[in-house]
GROMACS .gro file of N, CA, C and O in nm:
model
  508
    1GLN      N    1  -1.011  -0.058   1.764
    1GLN     CA    2  -1.059  -0.027   1.629
    1GLN      C    3  -0.940  -0.014   1.536
    1GLN      O    4  -0.846   0.058   1.562
    2VAL      N    5  -0.948  -0.089   1.425
    2VAL     CA    6  -0.841  -0.082   1.326
    2VAL      C    7  -0.856   0.046   1.247
    2VAL      O    8  -0.962   0.075   1.194
    3PRO      N    9  -0.752   0.125   1.236
    3PRO     CA   10  -0.763   0.256   1.173
    3PRO      C   11  -0.750   0.258   1.021
    3PRO      O   12  -0.741   0.365   0.964
    4PHE      N   13  -0.746   0.142   0.957
    4PHE     CA   14  -0.730   0.139   0.812
    4PHE      C   15  -0.847   0.067   0.747
    4PHE      O   16  -0.883  -0.041   0.788
    5VAL      N   17  -0.901   0.128   0.642
    5VAL     CA   18  -1.005   0.064   0.563
    5VAL      C   19  -0.963   0.069   0.417
    5VAL      O   20  -0.967   0.175   0.353
    6GLU      N   21  -0.920  -0.045   0.367
    6GLU     CA   22  -0.875  -0.054   0.228
    6GLU      C   23  -0.991  -0.088   0.136
    6GLU      O   24  -1.082  -0.163   0.175
    7SER      N   25  -0.987  -0.037   0.014
    7SER     CA   26  -1.090  -0.066  -0.085
    7SER      C   27  -1.033  -0.049  -0.225
    7SER      O   28  -0.920  -0.001  -0.241
    8GLY      N   29  -1.110  -0.087  -0.324
    8GLY     CA   30  -1.071  -0.067  -0.462
    8GLY      C   31  -1.019  -0.190  -0.533
    8GLY      O   32  -0.989  -0.186  -0.652
    9GLY      N   33  -1.004  -0.298  -0.459
    9GLY     CA   34  -0.957  -0.421  -0.521
    9GLY      C   35  -1.064  -0.483  -0.608
    9GLY      O   36  -1.177  -0.435  -0.617
   10GLY      N   37  -1.028  -0.592  -0.673
   10GLY     CA   38  -1.123  -0.661  -0.759
   10GLY      C   39  -1.050  -0.750  -0.857
   10GLY      O   40  -0.932  -0.781  -0.839
   11LEU      N   41  -1.122  -0.787  -0.960
   11LEU     CA   42  -1.066  -0.872  -1.066
   11LEU      C   43  -1.022  -0.784  -1.182
   11LEU      O   44  -1.098  -0.700  -1.230
   12ALA      N   45  -0.900  -0.803  -1.225
   12ALA     CA   46  -0.847  -0.730  -1.339
   12ALA      C   47  -0.781  -0.827  -1.435
   12ALA      O   48  -0.725  -0.928  -1.392
   13GLN      N   49  -0.786  -0.795  -1.561
   13GLN     CA   50  -0.716  -0.876  -1.660
   13GLN      C   51  -0.570  -0.834  -1.665
   13GLN      O   52  -0.536  -0.720  -1.631
   14PRO      N   53  -0.481  -0.923  -1.705
   14PRO     CA   54  -0.341  -0.882  -1.724
   14PRO      C   55  -0.334  -0.760  -1.816
   14PRO      O   56  -0.401  -0.755  -1.920
   15GLY      N   57  -0.257  -0.662  -1.774
   15GLY     CA   58  -0.248  -0.537  -1.847
   15GLY      C   59  -0.347  -0.432  -1.801
   15GLY      O   60  -0.338  -0.316  -1.843
   16GLY      N   61  -0.439  -0.470  -1.716
   16GLY     CA   62  -0.541  -0.378  -1.667
   16GLY      C   63  -0.492  -0.292  -1.552
   16GLY      O   64  -0.375  -0.300  -1.511
   17SER      N   65  -0.582  -0.211  -1.500
   17SER     CA   66  -0.549  -0.116  -1.394
   17SER      C   67  -0.652  -0.122  -1.282
   17SER      O   68  -0.768  -0.153  -1.305
   18LEU      N   69  -0.605  -0.092  -1.163
   18LEU     CA   70  -0.691  -0.074  -1.047
   18LEU      C   71  -0.633   0.039  -0.963
   18LEU      O   72  -0.512   0.062  -0.963
   19ARG      N   73  -0.721   0.107  -0.890
   19ARG     CA   74  -0.676   0.209  -0.796
   19ARG      C   75  -0.726   0.173  -0.657
   19ARG      O   76  -0.847   0.168  -0.634
   20LEU      N   77  -0.632   0.146  -0.569
   20LEU     CA   78  -0.666   0.113  -0.432
   20LEU      C   79  -0.671   0.239  -0.346
   20LEU      O   80  -0.596   0.334  -0.370
   21SER      N   81  -0.761   0.237  -0.248
   21SER     CA   82  -0.771   0.347  -0.152
   21SER      C   83  -0.760   0.293  -0.011
   21SER      O   84  -0.801   0.179   0.016
   22CYS      N   85  -0.708   0.373   0.077
   22CYS     CA   86  -0.698   0.335   0.217
   22CYS      C   87  -0.737   0.456   0.302
   22CYS      O   88  -0.665   0.556   0.305
   23GLU      N   89  -0.852   0.448   0.364
   23GLU     CA   90  -0.896   0.554   0.453
   23GLU      C   91  -0.838   0.529   0.592
   23GLU      O   92  -0.851   0.419   0.648
   24VAL      N   93  -0.773   0.630   0.643
   24VAL     CA   94  -0.706   0.618   0.772
   24VAL      C   95  -0.781   0.701   0.876
   24VAL      O   96  -0.816   0.816   0.851
   25SER      N   97  -0.804   0.642   0.991
   25SER     CA   98  -0.873   0.713   1.098
   25SER      C   99  -0.786   0.713   1.223
   25SER      O  100  -0.683   0.647   1.228
   26GLU      N  101  -0.827   0.789   1.320
   26GLU     CA  102  -0.763   0.796   1.452
   26GLU      C  103  -0.626   0.860   1.451
   26GLU      O  104  -0.560   0.864   1.554
   27LEU      N  105  -0.580   0.909   1.338
   27LEU     CA  106  -0.454   0.981   1.336
   27LEU      C  107  -0.454   1.077   1.218
   27LEU      O  108  -0.534   1.062   1.124
   28THR      N  109  -0.364   1.174   1.225
   28THR     CA  110  -0.352   1.274   1.118
   28THR      C  111  -0.244   1.230   1.022
   28THR      O  112  -0.126   1.222   1.058
   29LEU      N  113  -0.283   1.202   0.900
   29LEU     CA  114  -0.193   1.141   0.804
   29LEU      C  115  -0.071   1.227   0.774
   29LEU      O  116   0.036   1.175   0.739
   30ASP      N  117  -0.085   1.360   0.788
   30ASP     CA  118   0.025   1.451   0.755
   30ASP      C  119   0.156   1.413   0.824
   30ASP      O  120   0.263   1.443   0.773
   31TYR      N  121   0.147   1.352   0.940
   31TYR     CA  122   0.266   1.331   1.021
   31TYR      C  123   0.329   1.194   1.004
   31TYR      O  124   0.419   1.155   1.080
   32TYR      N  125   0.281   1.119   0.904
   32TYR     CA  126   0.325   0.981   0.891
   32TYR      C  127   0.373   0.948   0.751
   32TYR      O  128   0.320   0.998   0.651
   33ALA      N  129   0.472   0.859   0.747
   33ALA     CA  130   0.503   0.791   0.622
   33ALA      C  131   0.391   0.690   0.598
   33ALA      O  132   0.329   0.640   0.693
   34VAL      N  133   0.367   0.660   0.471
   34VAL     CA  134   0.259   0.569   0.437
   34VAL      C  135   0.312   0.458   0.347
   34VAL      O  136   0.413   0.476   0.277
   35GLY      N  137   0.244   0.346   0.348
   35GLY     CA  138   0.291   0.236   0.266
   35GLY      C  139   0.182   0.138   0.230
   35GLY      O  140   0.079   0.130   0.298
   36TRP      N  141   0.207   0.066   0.122
   36TRP     CA  142   0.120  -0.043   0.079
   36TRP      C  143   0.199  -0.174   0.085
   36TRP      O  144   0.315  -0.180   0.042
   37PHE      N  145   0.134  -0.276   0.136
   37PHE     CA  146   0.192  -0.408   0.147
   37PHE      C  147   0.097  -0.508   0.083
   37PHE      O  148  -0.021  -0.479   0.064
   38ARG      N  149   0.147  -0.626   0.050
   38ARG     CA  150   0.059  -0.727  -0.006
   38ARG      C  151   0.102  -0.866   0.043
   38ARG      O  152   0.218  -0.888   0.076
   39GLN      N  153   0.004  -0.954   0.045
   39GLN     CA  154   0.032  -1.091   0.084
   39GLN      C  155  -0.038  -1.184  -0.012
   39GLN      O  156  -0.162  -1.186  -0.020
   40ALA      N  157   0.041  -1.258  -0.087
   40ALA     CA  158  -0.011  -1.356  -0.181
   40ALA      C  159  -0.030  -1.489  -0.108
   40ALA      O  160   0.034  -1.514  -0.005
   41PRO      N  161  -0.117  -1.575  -0.160
   41PRO     CA  162  -0.140  -1.705  -0.094
   41PRO      C  163  -0.009  -1.781  -0.076
   41PRO      O  164   0.069  -1.797  -0.170
   42GLY      N  165   0.013  -1.827   0.046
   42GLY     CA  166   0.131  -1.907   0.074
   42GLY      C  167   0.260  -1.829   0.085
   42GLY      O  168   0.368  -1.889   0.099
   43LYS      N  169   0.252  -1.698   0.079
   43LYS     CA  170   0.373  -1.616   0.086
   43LYS      C  171   0.365  -1.518   0.202
   43LYS      O  172   0.258  -1.489   0.254
   44GLU      N  173   0.481  -1.468   0.240
   44GLU     CA  174   0.485  -1.369   0.346
   44GLU      C  175   0.441  -1.232   0.292
   44GLU      O  176   0.452  -1.205   0.173
   45ARG      N  177   0.397  -1.148   0.384
   45ARG     CA  178   0.360  -1.013   0.347
   45ARG      C  179   0.484  -0.936   0.304
   45ARG      O  180   0.589  -0.948   0.366
   46GLU      N  181   0.473  -0.860   0.196
   46GLU     CA  182   0.586  -0.783   0.147
   46GLU      C  183   0.547  -0.638   0.124
   46GLU      O  184   0.431  -0.606   0.095
   47GLY      N  185   0.645  -0.551   0.135
   47GLY     CA  186   0.623  -0.410   0.107
   47GLY      C  187   0.620  -0.387  -0.043
   47GLY      O  188   0.709  -0.433  -0.115
   48VAL      N  189   0.521  -0.316  -0.091
   48VAL     CA  190   0.506  -0.286  -0.233
   48VAL      C  191   0.556  -0.145  -0.264
   48VAL      O  192   0.634  -0.123  -0.355
   49SER      N  193   0.509  -0.049  -0.186
   49SER     CA  194   0.547   0.090  -0.208
   49SER      C  195   0.527   0.168  -0.079
   49SER      O  196   0.428   0.149  -0.010
   50CYS      N  197   0.623   0.253  -0.049
   50CYS     CA  198   0.615   0.336   0.071
   50CYS      C  199   0.661   0.478   0.037
   50CYS      O  200   0.743   0.497  -0.054
   51SER      N  201   0.606   0.574   0.109
   51SER     CA  202   0.636   0.714   0.081
   51SER      C  203   0.665   0.787   0.210
   51SER      O  204   0.601   0.763   0.312
   52SER      N  205   0.761   0.878   0.206
   52SER     CA  206   0.799   0.954   0.324
   52SER      C  207   0.687   1.048   0.368
   52SER      O  208   0.590   1.071   0.296
   53THR      N  209   0.702   1.103   0.487
   53THR     CA  210   0.601   1.191   0.544
   53THR      C  211   0.566   1.306   0.450
   53THR      O  212   0.449   1.342   0.435
   54ASP      N  213   0.668   1.363   0.386
   54ASP     CA  214   0.643   1.477   0.296
   54ASP      C  215   0.635   1.433   0.150
   54ASP      O  216   0.629   1.518   0.061
   55ASP      N  217   0.635   1.302   0.126
   55ASP     CA  218   0.622   1.245  -0.009
   55ASP      C  219   0.736   1.284  -0.103
   55ASP      O  220   0.723   1.265  -0.225
   56THR      N  221   0.847   1.329  -0.048
   56THR     CA  222   0.960   1.362  -0.136
   56THR      C  223   1.043   1.239  -0.168
   56THR      O  224   1.121   1.239  -0.264
   57THR      N  225   1.027   1.135  -0.089
   57THR     CA  226   1.101   1.010  -0.113
   57THR      C  227   1.002   0.895  -0.119
   57THR      O  228   0.918   0.881  -0.030
   58THR      N  229   1.013   0.816  -0.224
   58THR     CA  230   0.927   0.699  -0.237
   58THR      C  231   1.011   0.576  -0.265
   58THR      O  232   1.123   0.585  -0.316
   59TYR      N  233   0.956   0.463  -0.230
   59TYR     CA  234   1.020   0.334  -0.255
   59TYR      C  235   0.920   0.243  -0.325
   59TYR      O  236   0.801   0.241  -0.290
   60TYR      N  237   0.967   0.169  -0.422
   60TYR     CA  238   0.885   0.069  -0.490
   60TYR      C  239   0.966  -0.060  -0.498
   60TYR      O  240   1.085  -0.058  -0.532
   61VAL      N  241   0.903  -0.171  -0.470
   61VAL     CA  242   0.968  -0.299  -0.492
   61VAL      C  243   0.994  -0.314  -0.641
   61VAL      O  244   0.917  -0.263  -0.725
   62ASP      N  245   1.102  -0.378  -0.676
   62ASP     CA  246   1.145  -0.383  -0.816
   62ASP      C  247   1.035  -0.432  -0.911
   62ASP      O  248   1.021  -0.383  -1.023
   63SER      N  249   0.956  -0.525  -0.866
   63SER     CA  250   0.857  -0.588  -0.955
   63SER      C  251   0.744  -0.493  -0.995
   63SER      O  252   0.670  -0.525  -1.088
   64VAL      N  253   0.730  -0.379  -0.928
   64VAL     CA  254   0.620  -0.287  -0.963
   64VAL      C  255   0.670  -0.153  -1.013
   64VAL      O  256   0.590  -0.067  -1.050
   65LYS      N  257   0.799  -0.133  -1.015
   65LYS     CA  258   0.853  -0.004  -1.059
   65LYS      C  259   0.807   0.030  -1.199
   65LYS      O  260   0.808  -0.052  -1.289
   66GLY      N  261   0.764   0.154  -1.215
   66GLY     CA  262   0.717   0.200  -1.345
   66GLY      C  263   0.572   0.167  -1.374
   66GLY      O  264   0.516   0.212  -1.474
   67ARG      N  265   0.509   0.088  -1.286
   67ARG     CA  266   0.369   0.048  -1.307
   67ARG      C  267   0.278   0.095  -1.194
   67ARG      O  268   0.160   0.123  -1.219
   68PHE      N  269   0.328   0.102  -1.073
   68PHE     CA  270   0.248   0.141  -0.957
   68PHE      C  271   0.289   0.281  -0.912
   68PHE      O  272   0.407   0.317  -0.921
   69THR      N  273   0.194   0.356  -0.858
   69THR     CA  274   0.222   0.489  -0.804
   69THR      C  275   0.148   0.507  -0.672
   69THR      O  276   0.026   0.488  -0.666
   70ILE      N  277   0.224   0.542  -0.570
   70ILE     CA  278   0.163   0.570  -0.439
   70ILE      C  279   0.138   0.720  -0.428
   70ILE      O  280   0.217   0.802  -0.477
   71SER      N  281   0.028   0.755  -0.365
   71SER     CA  282  -0.003   0.896  -0.343
   71SER      C  283  -0.093   0.908  -0.222
   71SER      O  284  -0.138   0.807  -0.166
   72ARG      N  285  -0.119   1.030  -0.181
   72ARG     CA  286  -0.206   1.050  -0.066
   72ARG      C  287  -0.282   1.182  -0.081
   72ARG      O  288  -0.239   1.271  -0.153
   73ASP      N  289  -0.392   1.192  -0.008
   73ASP     CA  290  -0.466   1.316   0.006
   73ASP      C  291  -0.480   1.339   0.156
   73ASP      O  292  -0.567   1.276   0.220
   74ASN      N  293  -0.397   1.423   0.212
   74ASN     CA  294  -0.400   1.443   0.357
   74ASN      C  295  -0.532   1.503   0.404
   74ASN      O  296  -0.576   1.476   0.515
   75ALA      N  297  -0.595   1.585   0.320
   75ALA     CA  298  -0.723   1.645   0.358
   75ALA      C  299  -0.830   1.538   0.378
   75ALA      O  300  -0.922   1.554   0.459
   76LYS      N  301  -0.818   1.430   0.302
   76LYS     CA  302  -0.913   1.319   0.313
   76LYS      C  303  -0.859   1.206   0.399
   76LYS      O  304  -0.927   1.104   0.415
   77ASN      N  305  -0.738   1.224   0.450
   77ASN     CA  306  -0.675   1.118   0.529
   77ASN      C  307  -0.677   0.984   0.455
   77ASN      O  308  -0.708   0.878   0.512
   78THR      N  309  -0.643   0.988   0.328
   78THR     CA  310  -0.653   0.871   0.242
   78THR      C  311  -0.524   0.851   0.163
   78THR      O  312  -0.465   0.948   0.115
   79VAL      N  313  -0.486   0.726   0.152
   79VAL     CA  314  -0.368   0.686   0.075
   79VAL      C  315  -0.417   0.607  -0.046
   79VAL      O  316  -0.514   0.531  -0.037
   80TYR      N  317  -0.349   0.625  -0.158
   80TYR     CA  318  -0.388   0.557  -0.282
   80TYR      C  319  -0.272   0.476  -0.338
   80TYR      O  320  -0.155   0.505  -0.313
   81LEU      N  321  -0.308   0.375  -0.416
   81LEU     CA  322  -0.209   0.301  -0.494
   81LEU      C  323  -0.268   0.279  -0.632
   81LEU      O  324  -0.362   0.202  -0.649
   82GLN      N  325  -0.214   0.351  -0.730
   82GLN     CA  326  -0.255   0.333  -0.868
   82GLN      C  327  -0.172   0.219  -0.927
   82GLN      O  328  -0.048   0.226  -0.926
   83MET      N  329  -0.239   0.118  -0.976
   83MET     CA  330  -0.170   0.000  -1.028
   83MET      C  331  -0.205  -0.015  -1.176
   83MET      O  332  -0.321  -0.038  -1.211
   84ASN      N  333  -0.105   0.001  -1.259
   84ASN     CA  334  -0.122  -0.013  -1.404
   84ASN      C  335  -0.049  -0.135  -1.455
   84ASN      O  336   0.043  -0.186  -1.390
   85ASN      N  337  -0.088  -0.182  -1.571
   85ASN     CA  338  -0.025  -0.299  -1.633
   85ASN      C  339  -0.012  -0.413  -1.532
   85ASN      O  340   0.096  -0.469  -1.513
   86LEU      N  341  -0.122  -0.445  -1.471
   86LEU     CA  342  -0.122  -0.551  -1.370
   86LEU      C  343  -0.085  -0.684  -1.431
   86LEU      O  344  -0.120  -0.714  -1.546
   87GLN      N  345  -0.014  -0.763  -1.353
   87GLN     CA  346   0.029  -0.896  -1.395
   87GLN      C  347  -0.024  -1.000  -1.296
   87GLN      O  348  -0.052  -0.967  -1.180
   88PRO      N  349  -0.037  -1.126  -1.336
   88PRO     CA  350  -0.091  -1.229  -1.247
   88PRO      C  351  -0.018  -1.241  -1.114
   88PRO      O  352  -0.081  -1.272  -1.012
   89GLU      N  353   0.112  -1.213  -1.113
   89GLU     CA  354   0.187  -1.220  -0.986
   89GLU      C  355   0.148  -1.110  -0.889
   89GLU      O  356   0.191  -1.111  -0.774
   90GLY      N  357   0.068  -1.017  -0.934
   90GLY     CA  358   0.017  -0.912  -0.847
   90GLY      C  359  -0.106  -0.955  -0.768
   90GLY      O  360  -0.156  -0.878  -0.686
   91THR      N  361  -0.152  -1.076  -0.790
   91THR     CA  362  -0.266  -1.128  -0.715
   91THR      C  363  -0.229  -1.145  -0.569
   91THR      O  364  -0.135  -1.216  -0.535
   92ALA      N  365  -0.303  -1.076  -0.483
   92ALA     CA  366  -0.272  -1.077  -0.340
   92ALA      C  367  -0.377  -0.994  -0.267
   92ALA      O  368  -0.459  -0.926  -0.330
   93ILE      N  369  -0.372  -1.000  -0.135
   93ILE     CA  370  -0.449  -0.906  -0.054
   93ILE      C  371  -0.356  -0.788  -0.025
   93ILE      O  372  -0.242  -0.807   0.018
   94TYR      N  373  -0.406  -0.670  -0.050
   94TYR     CA  374  -0.326  -0.548  -0.033
   94TYR      C  375  -0.371  -0.476   0.093
   94TYR      O  376  -0.489  -0.458   0.119
   95TYR      N  377  -0.270  -0.432   0.170
   95TYR     CA  378  -0.293  -0.363   0.296
   95TYR      C  379  -0.215  -0.231   0.299
   95TYR      O  380  -0.111  -0.219   0.235
   96CYS      N  381  -0.264  -0.136   0.376
   96CYS     CA  382  -0.187  -0.014   0.394
   96CYS      C  383  -0.141  -0.005   0.540
   96CYS      O  384  -0.192  -0.075   0.628
   97ALA      N  385  -0.043   0.080   0.562
   97ALA     CA  386   0.010   0.102   0.696
   97ALA      C  387   0.071   0.241   0.703
   97ALA      O  388   0.099   0.303   0.599
   98VAL      N  389   0.092   0.288   0.823
   98VAL     CA  390   0.160   0.416   0.844
   98VAL      C  391   0.269   0.397   0.948
   98VAL      O  392   0.265   0.304   1.028
   99ALA      N  393   0.365   0.486   0.945
   99ALA     CA  394   0.475   0.480   1.041
   99ALA      C  395   0.540   0.617   1.046
   99ALA      O  396   0.520   0.700   0.958
  100ASN      N  397   0.617   0.642   1.151
  100ASN     CA  398   0.694   0.766   1.153
  100ASN      C  399   0.837   0.738   1.195
  100ASN      O  400   0.871   0.630   1.244
  101HIS      N  401   0.923   0.835   1.168
  101HIS     CA  402   1.065   0.825   1.199
  101HIS      C  403   1.129   0.704   1.131
  101HIS      O  404   1.206   0.630   1.192
  102ILE      N  405   1.096   0.686   1.004
  102ILE     CA  406   1.150   0.573   0.929
  102ILE      C  407   1.155   0.609   0.782
  102ILE      O  408   1.069   0.682   0.732
  103THR      N  409   1.256   0.561   0.712
  103THR     CA  410   1.263   0.587   0.568
  103THR      C  411   1.164   0.497   0.495
  103THR      O  412   1.128   0.390   0.543
  104PRO      N  413   1.122   0.538   0.375
  104PRO     CA  414   1.029   0.453   0.301
  104PRO      C  415   1.085   0.314   0.274
  104PRO      O  416   1.013   0.215   0.283
  105GLN      N  417   1.213   0.306   0.242
  105GLN     CA  418   1.270   0.175   0.212
  105GLN      C  419   1.268   0.085   0.336
  105GLN      O  420   1.235  -0.033   0.328
  106ALA      N  421   1.303   0.144   0.451
  106ALA     CA  422   1.303   0.066   0.575
  106ALA      C  423   1.161   0.026   0.613
  106ALA      O  424   1.137  -0.085   0.662
  107MET      N  425   1.066   0.115   0.588
  107MET     CA  426   0.927   0.084   0.620
  107MET      C  427   0.879  -0.034   0.538
  107MET      O  428   0.820  -0.129   0.591
  108CYS      N  429   0.906  -0.031   0.409
  108CYS     CA  430   0.861  -0.139   0.322
  108CYS      C  431   0.933  -0.270   0.350
  108CYS      O  432   0.881  -0.377   0.321
  109ALA      N  433   1.052  -0.261   0.408
  109ALA     CA  434   1.129  -0.382   0.437
  109ALA      C  435   1.088  -0.446   0.569
  109ALA      O  436   1.139  -0.553   0.603
  110SER      N  437   0.995  -0.383   0.642
  110SER     CA  438   0.965  -0.428   0.778
  110SER      C  439   0.818  -0.456   0.803
  110SER      O  440   0.761  -0.408   0.901
  111PRO      N  441   0.753  -0.536   0.720
  111PRO     CA  442   0.610  -0.561   0.743
  111PRO      C  443   0.582  -0.624   0.879
  111PRO      O  444   0.475  -0.602   0.938
  112ARG      N  445   0.678  -0.700   0.933
  112ARG     CA  446   0.656  -0.767   1.062
  112ARG      C  447   0.654  -0.669   1.177
  112ARG      O  448   0.612  -0.702   1.288
  113ALA      N  449   0.699  -0.545   1.153
  113ALA     CA  450   0.702  -0.445   1.261
  113ALA      C  451   0.564  -0.389   1.291
  113ALA      O  452   0.542  -0.327   1.394
  114PHE      N  453   0.469  -0.411   1.201
  114PHE     CA  454   0.336  -0.354   1.218
  114PHE      C  455   0.244  -0.456   1.284
  114PHE      O  456   0.235  -0.570   1.240
  115ILE      N  457   0.176  -0.414   1.389
  115ILE     CA  458   0.092  -0.507   1.463
  115ILE      C  459  -0.055  -0.486   1.434
  115ILE      O  460  -0.139  -0.568   1.470
  116SER      N  461  -0.090  -0.376   1.368
  116SER     CA  462  -0.230  -0.346   1.341
  116SER      C  463  -0.250  -0.330   1.191
  116SER      O  464  -0.190  -0.245   1.129
  117TRP      N  465  -0.337  -0.415   1.135
  117TRP     CA  466  -0.366  -0.411   0.993
  117TRP      C  467  -0.517  -0.401   0.972
  117TRP      O  468  -0.595  -0.447   1.054
  118GLY      N  469  -0.556  -0.344   0.859
  118GLY     CA  470  -0.695  -0.345   0.820
  118GLY      C  471  -0.732  -0.481   0.762
  118GLY      O  472  -0.653  -0.576   0.768
  119GLN      N  473  -0.848  -0.489   0.703
  119GLN     CA  474  -0.893  -0.616   0.646
  119GLN      C  475  -0.832  -0.641   0.510
  119GLN      O  476  -0.836  -0.752   0.459
  120GLY      N  477  -0.772  -0.537   0.452
  120GLY     CA  478  -0.711  -0.551   0.321
  120GLY      C  479  -0.814  -0.551   0.210
  120GLY      O  480  -0.935  -0.554   0.233
  121THR      N  481  -0.765  -0.546   0.088
  121THR     CA  482  -0.853  -0.553  -0.029
  121THR      C  483  -0.793  -0.652  -0.128
  121THR      O  484  -0.673  -0.647  -0.157
  122GLN      N  485  -0.874  -0.743  -0.174
  122GLN     CA  486  -0.827  -0.851  -0.261
  122GLN      C  487  -0.810  -0.801  -0.404
  122GLN      O  488  -0.902  -0.742  -0.461
  123VAL      N  489  -0.695  -0.827  -0.460
  123VAL     CA  490  -0.668  -0.799  -0.601
  123VAL      C  491  -0.640  -0.931  -0.670
  123VAL      O  492  -0.552  -1.007  -0.627
  124THR      N  493  -0.714  -0.960  -0.773
  124THR     CA  494  -0.695  -1.082  -0.850
  124THR      C  495  -0.672  -1.044  -0.996
  124THR      O  496  -0.753  -0.973  -1.056
  125VAL      N  497  -0.559  -1.088  -1.049
  125VAL     CA  498  -0.524  -1.058  -1.187
  125VAL      C  499  -0.528  -1.188  -1.265
  125VAL      O  500  -0.446  -1.277  -1.243
  126SER      N  501  -0.624  -1.197  -1.354
  126SER     CA  502  -0.643  -1.322  -1.427
  126SER      C  503  -0.720  -1.295  -1.554
  126SER      O  504  -0.806  -1.207  -1.559
  127SER      N  505  -0.689  -1.373  -1.656
  127SER     CA  506  -0.764  -1.363  -1.781
  127SER      C  507  -0.881  -1.461  -1.781
  127SER      O  508  -0.957  -1.467  -1.877
   0.00000   0.00000   0.00000
């Protein structure tokens, strides 16, 4: 059973906003770093934003800095990605992942290290 269920994607106009959610099961989120990744058509999966176990350290890929915010609710075992001022290059399937004993930057730099992914949620940015 895949422990991630992503939702919240959809069609947004350039400049619009979406909030993605990722419900995590089979583990206690408190003990893990969390991250969001995306894969655009014809491209490799890339790390978008990752956050340390205690959320004191976060990483954002340069293209989303100042526009995206990662957060979590440990009581709900859910990770969020608030995406503002969306641009067409943000069109992709978005996935979440968890890891431990790793920095957020290293986590986001290593999408190939994860062997279990959810179904993802499609984000399409178009006018």
